[in-house]
Coordinates of C-alpha atoms and ligand atoms in Angstrom, one line a residue:
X17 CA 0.0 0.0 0.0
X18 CA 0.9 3.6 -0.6
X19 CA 1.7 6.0 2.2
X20 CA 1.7 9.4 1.1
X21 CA 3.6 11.6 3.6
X22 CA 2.2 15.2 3.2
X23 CA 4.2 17.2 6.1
X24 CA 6.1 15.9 9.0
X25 CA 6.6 18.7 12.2
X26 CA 9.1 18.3 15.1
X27 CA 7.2 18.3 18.2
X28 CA 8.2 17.7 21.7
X29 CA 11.4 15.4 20.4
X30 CA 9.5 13.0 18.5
X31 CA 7.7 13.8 14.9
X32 CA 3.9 14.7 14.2
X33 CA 3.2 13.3 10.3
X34 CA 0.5 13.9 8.1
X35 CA -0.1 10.7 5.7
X36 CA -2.7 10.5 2.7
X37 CA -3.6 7.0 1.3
X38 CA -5.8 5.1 -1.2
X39 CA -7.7 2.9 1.4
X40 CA -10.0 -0.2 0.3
X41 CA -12.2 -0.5 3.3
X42 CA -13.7 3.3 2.4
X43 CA -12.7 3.1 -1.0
X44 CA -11.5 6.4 -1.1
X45 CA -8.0 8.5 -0.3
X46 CA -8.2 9.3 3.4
X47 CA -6.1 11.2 5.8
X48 CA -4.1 10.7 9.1
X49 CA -2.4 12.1 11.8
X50 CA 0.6 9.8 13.6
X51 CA 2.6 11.0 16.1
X52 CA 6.3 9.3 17.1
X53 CA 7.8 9.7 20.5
X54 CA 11.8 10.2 20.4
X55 CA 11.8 6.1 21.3
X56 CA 10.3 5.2 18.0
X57 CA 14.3 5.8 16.8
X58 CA 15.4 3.1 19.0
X59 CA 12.8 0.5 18.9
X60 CA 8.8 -0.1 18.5
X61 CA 6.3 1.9 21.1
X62 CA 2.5 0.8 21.7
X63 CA 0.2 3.1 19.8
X64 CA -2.8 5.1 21.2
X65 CA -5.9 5.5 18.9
X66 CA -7.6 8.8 19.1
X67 CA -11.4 9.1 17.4
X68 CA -12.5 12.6 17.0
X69 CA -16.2 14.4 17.1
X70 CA -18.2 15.7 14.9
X71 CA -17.3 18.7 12.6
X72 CA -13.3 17.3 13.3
X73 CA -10.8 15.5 10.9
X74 CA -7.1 14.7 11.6
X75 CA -5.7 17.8 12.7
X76 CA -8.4 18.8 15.7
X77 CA -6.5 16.6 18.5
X78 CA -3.0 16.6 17.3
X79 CA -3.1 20.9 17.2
X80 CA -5.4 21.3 19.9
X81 CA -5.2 18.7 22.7
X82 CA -1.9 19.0 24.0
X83 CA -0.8 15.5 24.1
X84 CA 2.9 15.2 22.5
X85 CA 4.7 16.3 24.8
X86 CA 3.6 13.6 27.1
X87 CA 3.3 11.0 25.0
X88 CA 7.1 12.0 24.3
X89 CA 8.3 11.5 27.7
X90 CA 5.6 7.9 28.5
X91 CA 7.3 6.7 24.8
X92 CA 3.3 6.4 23.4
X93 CA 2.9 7.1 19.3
X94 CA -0.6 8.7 19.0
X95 CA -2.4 8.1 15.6
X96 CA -5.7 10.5 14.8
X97 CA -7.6 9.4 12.0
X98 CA -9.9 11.5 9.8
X99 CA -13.8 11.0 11.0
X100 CA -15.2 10.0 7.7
X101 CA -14.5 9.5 3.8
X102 CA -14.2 13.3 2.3
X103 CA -14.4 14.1 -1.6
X104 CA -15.8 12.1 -4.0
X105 CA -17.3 9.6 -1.5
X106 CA -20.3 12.4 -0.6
X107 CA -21.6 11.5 -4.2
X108 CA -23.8 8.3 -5.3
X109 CA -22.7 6.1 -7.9
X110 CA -24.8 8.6 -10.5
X111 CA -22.4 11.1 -9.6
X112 CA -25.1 13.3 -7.2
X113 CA -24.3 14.2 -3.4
X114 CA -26.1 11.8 -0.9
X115 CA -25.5 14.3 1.9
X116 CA -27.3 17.7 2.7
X117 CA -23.8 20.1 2.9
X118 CA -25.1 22.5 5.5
X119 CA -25.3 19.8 7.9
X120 CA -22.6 18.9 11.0
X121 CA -24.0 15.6 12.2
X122 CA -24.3 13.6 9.0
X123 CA -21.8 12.6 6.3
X124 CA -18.2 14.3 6.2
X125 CA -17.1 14.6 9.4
X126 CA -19.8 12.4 10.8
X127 CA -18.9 8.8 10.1
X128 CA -20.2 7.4 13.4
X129 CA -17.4 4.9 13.5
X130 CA -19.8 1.9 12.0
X131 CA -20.1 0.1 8.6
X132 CA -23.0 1.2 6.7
X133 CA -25.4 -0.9 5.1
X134 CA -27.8 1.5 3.0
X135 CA -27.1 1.5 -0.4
X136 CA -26.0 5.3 -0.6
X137 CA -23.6 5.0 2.2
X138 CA -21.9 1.6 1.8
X139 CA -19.4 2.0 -0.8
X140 CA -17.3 4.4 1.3
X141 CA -18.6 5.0 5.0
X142 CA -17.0 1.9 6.3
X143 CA -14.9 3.5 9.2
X144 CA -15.2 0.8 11.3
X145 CA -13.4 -1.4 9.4
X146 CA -10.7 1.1 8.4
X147 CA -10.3 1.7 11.8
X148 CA -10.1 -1.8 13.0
X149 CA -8.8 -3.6 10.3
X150 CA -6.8 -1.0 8.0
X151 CA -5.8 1.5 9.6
X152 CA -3.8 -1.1 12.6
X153 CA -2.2 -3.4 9.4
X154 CA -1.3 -0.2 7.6
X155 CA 0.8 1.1 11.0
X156 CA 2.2 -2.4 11.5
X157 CA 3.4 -2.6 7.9
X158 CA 5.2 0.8 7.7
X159 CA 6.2 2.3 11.5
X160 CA 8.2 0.8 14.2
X161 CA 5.3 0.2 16.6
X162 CA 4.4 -3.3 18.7
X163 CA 1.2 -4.9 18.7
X164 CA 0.0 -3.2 22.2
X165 CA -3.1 -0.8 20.5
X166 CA -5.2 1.4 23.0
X167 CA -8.2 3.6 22.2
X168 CA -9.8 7.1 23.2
X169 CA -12.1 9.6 21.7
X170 CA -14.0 12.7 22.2
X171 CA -17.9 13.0 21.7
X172 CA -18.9 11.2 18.6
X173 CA -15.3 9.6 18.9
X174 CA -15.7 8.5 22.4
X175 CA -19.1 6.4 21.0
X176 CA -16.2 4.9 18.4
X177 CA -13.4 4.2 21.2
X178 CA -15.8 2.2 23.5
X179 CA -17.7 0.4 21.4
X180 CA -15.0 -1.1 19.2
X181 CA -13.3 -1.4 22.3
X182 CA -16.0 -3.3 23.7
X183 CA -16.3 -5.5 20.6
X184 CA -13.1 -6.0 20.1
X185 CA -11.7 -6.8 23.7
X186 CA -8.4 -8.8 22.9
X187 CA -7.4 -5.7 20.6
X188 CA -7.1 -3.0 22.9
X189 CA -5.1 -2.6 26.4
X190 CA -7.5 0.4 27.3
X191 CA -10.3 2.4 26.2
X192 CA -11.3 5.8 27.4
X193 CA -13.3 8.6 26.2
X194 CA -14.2 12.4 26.7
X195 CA -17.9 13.1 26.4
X196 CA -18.9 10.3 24.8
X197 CA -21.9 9.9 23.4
X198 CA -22.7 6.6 25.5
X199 CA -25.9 5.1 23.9
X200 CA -26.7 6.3 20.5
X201 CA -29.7 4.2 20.0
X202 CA -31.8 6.4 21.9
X203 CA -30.0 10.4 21.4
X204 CA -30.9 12.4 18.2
X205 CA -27.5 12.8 17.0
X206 CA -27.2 8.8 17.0
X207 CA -30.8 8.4 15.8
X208 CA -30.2 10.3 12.6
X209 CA -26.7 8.4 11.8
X210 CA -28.0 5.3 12.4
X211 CA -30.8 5.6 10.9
X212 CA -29.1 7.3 7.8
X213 CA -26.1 4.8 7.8
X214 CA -28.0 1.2 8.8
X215 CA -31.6 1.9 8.3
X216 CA -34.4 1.7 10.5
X217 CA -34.1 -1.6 11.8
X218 CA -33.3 -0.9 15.4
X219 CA -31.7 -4.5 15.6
X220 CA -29.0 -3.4 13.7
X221 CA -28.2 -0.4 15.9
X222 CA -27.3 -2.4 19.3
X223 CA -23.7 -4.2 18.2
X224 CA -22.6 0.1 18.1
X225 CA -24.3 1.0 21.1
X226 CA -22.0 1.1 24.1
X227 CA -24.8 0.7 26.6
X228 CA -26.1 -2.3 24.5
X229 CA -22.7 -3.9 24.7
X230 CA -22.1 -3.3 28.3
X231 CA -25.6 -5.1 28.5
X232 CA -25.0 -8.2 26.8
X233 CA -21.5 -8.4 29.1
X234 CA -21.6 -10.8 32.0
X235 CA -18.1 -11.4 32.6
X236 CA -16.0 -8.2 31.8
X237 CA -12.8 -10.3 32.7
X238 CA -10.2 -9.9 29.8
X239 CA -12.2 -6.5 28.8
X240 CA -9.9 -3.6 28.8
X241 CA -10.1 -1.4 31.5
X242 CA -12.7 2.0 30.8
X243 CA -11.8 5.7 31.8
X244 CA -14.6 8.5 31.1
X245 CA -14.3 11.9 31.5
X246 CA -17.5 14.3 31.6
X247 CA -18.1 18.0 32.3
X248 CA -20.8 19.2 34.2
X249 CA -21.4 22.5 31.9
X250 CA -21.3 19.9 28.8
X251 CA -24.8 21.6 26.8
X252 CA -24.9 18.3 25.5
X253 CA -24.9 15.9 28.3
X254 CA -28.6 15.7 29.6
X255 CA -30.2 15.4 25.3
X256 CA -27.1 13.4 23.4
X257 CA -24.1 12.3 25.9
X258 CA -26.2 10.3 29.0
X259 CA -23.0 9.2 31.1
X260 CA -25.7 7.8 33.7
X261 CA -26.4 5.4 30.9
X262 CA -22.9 4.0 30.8
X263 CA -22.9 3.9 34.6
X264 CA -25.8 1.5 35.1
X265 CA -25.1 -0.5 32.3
X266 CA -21.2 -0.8 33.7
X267 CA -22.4 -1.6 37.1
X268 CA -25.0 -4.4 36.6
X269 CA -22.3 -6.0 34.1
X270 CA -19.6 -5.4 36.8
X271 CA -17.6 -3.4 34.3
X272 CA -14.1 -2.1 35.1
X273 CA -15.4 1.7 34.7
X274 CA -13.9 4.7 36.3
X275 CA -16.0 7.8 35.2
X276 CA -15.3 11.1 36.4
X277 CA -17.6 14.1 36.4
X278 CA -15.9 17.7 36.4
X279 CA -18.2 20.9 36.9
X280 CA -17.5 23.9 34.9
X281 CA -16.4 21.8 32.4
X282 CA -18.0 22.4 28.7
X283 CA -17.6 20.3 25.4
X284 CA -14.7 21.8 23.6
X285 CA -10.9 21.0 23.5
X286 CA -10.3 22.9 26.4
X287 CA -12.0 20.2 28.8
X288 CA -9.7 17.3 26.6
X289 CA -6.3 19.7 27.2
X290 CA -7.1 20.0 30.8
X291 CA -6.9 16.2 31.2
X292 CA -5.5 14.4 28.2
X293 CA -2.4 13.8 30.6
X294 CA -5.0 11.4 33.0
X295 CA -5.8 9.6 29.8
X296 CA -2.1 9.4 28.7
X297 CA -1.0 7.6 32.1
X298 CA -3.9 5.7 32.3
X299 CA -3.2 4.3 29.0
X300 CA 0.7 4.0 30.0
X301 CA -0.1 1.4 32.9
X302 CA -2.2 -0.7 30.8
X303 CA 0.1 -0.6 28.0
X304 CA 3.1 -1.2 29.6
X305 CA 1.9 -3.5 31.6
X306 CA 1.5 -6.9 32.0
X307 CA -1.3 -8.1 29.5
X308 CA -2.4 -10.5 31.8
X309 CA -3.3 -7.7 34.6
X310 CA -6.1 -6.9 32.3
Ligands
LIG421 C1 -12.6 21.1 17.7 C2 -13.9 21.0 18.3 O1 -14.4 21.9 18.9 O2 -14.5 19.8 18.3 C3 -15.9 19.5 18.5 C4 -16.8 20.5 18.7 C5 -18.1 20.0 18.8 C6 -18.5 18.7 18.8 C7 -19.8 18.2 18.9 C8 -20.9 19.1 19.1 C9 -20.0 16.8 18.8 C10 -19.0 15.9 18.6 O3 -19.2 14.7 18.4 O4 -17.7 16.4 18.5 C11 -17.5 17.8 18.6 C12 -16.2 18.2 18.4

């Protein structure tokens, strides 16, 4: 496969680079972020996978979170993926846009991290394949990383980290998530991508619902461990986020769940910056660490 480097950025000792590539799971070209620590020139370094929100591509986390110069110093590479297909993949296969431009919670920028099914969707908004399948073999093909993989996100994102984390348990060390929206069966911004993206069949909906998975859980041994961040002042908590969701569901499956709530705290980058280095040392432990502590 063909890596495109685009830019590459001294940060904090190690390298922020920019990569196009022709990917077959979306059928498109699409974009990444990866960051290398200073130890990637001496060996291979566990990578953390961060899923943005809404309205976000590649760039929103690595300029705006704050998290190289930590993940310099812990030896972590950080890769940010775009958030859906771009271009050509907005169009059917008669050449006319499927999506409605003016709007933030559908199409570009709103790939909900699932594999659509409806016929206008499915040829290219398959990010949950690219990011569990492509994306990982692409890394381990070209960059000096080891097979130890964690996952976080923001919003949107945070769905995407905990619910492939959740159904992929054996692939990921740790999961954790800002804001997340926790179960998108049953919020309007989930509603309308799920609907849009898998139809109307509800069924369908459950194996990308975080709460749904949590549900179907009883015994979380071997699951990766599950830090959530929340702020009080979130606008979006009580209609689209519903951490108290993810709480009950956690608790009556046992789940290894450590969710924090943080008053004053709204929905924006500030909340991640203020702390991404909680997430950055929570995913240290578990991906340093034994893998049978788990
Ligand atoms: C860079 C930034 O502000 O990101 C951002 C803003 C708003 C949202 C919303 C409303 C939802 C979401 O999933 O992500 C998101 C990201």
């Amino acid at each position: 496969m063909t890596l495109e480097l685009e830019q590459q950025i001294k940060s904090a000792g190690g390298w922020l680079k920019k990569y196009r590539h022709q990917a077959s799971s979306t059928g498109c070209q699409m974009r990444f972020n990866l960051f290398l620590p200073p130890q990637a020139n001496e060996g291979n370094v566990p990578v953390l996978y961060w899923l943005s929100g809404l309205t976000c591509n590649e760039d929103n986390f690595m300029q705006k979170a704050g998290a190289h110069r930590l993940a310099a110093e812990l030896g972590i590479a950080l890769v940010a993926p775009d958030t859906s297909p771009r271009g050509d993949a907005g169009k059917d296969a008669q050449g006319r846009d499927i999506m409605d431009a003016d709007r933030y919670d559908l199409g570009q920028g709103a790939g909900f991290y699932v594999n659509a099914t409806e016929p206008s969707w499915s040829a290219h908004y398959q990010m949950y394949q690219y990011i569990v399948d492509e994306l990982p073999a692409l890394l381990a093909e070209h960059f000096p990383i080891t097979d130890r993989k964690a996952i976080a996100g923001h919003s949107m994102g945070g769905h995407g980290a905990i619910s492939i984390a959740l159904k992929n348990p054996d692939q990921y060390a740790s999961v954790s998530a800002f804001s997340p929206i926790t179960n998108p069966s049953r919020v309007p911004w989930g509603e309308t991508a799920l609907t849009t993206y898998l139809g109307t069949d509800k069924t369908q909906w459950q194996q990308y619902d975080s709460v749904e998975l949590l549900n179907r859980i009883t015994d979380p041994t071997g699951y990766p461990h599950l830090l959530v961040d929340q702020g009080l002042a979130d606008e979006f908590l009580e209609e689209q986020l519903k951490p108290q969701q993810l709480e009950t569901a956690a608790r009556q499956s046992d789940y290894p769940l450590t969710l924090r709530r943080h008053p004053g705290y709204d929905h924006s980058y500030y909340f991640i910056a203020s702390f991404i280095d909680d997430h950055l040392h929570f995913h240290a432990h578990h991906l340093f660490d034994d893998p049978s502590d788990a």
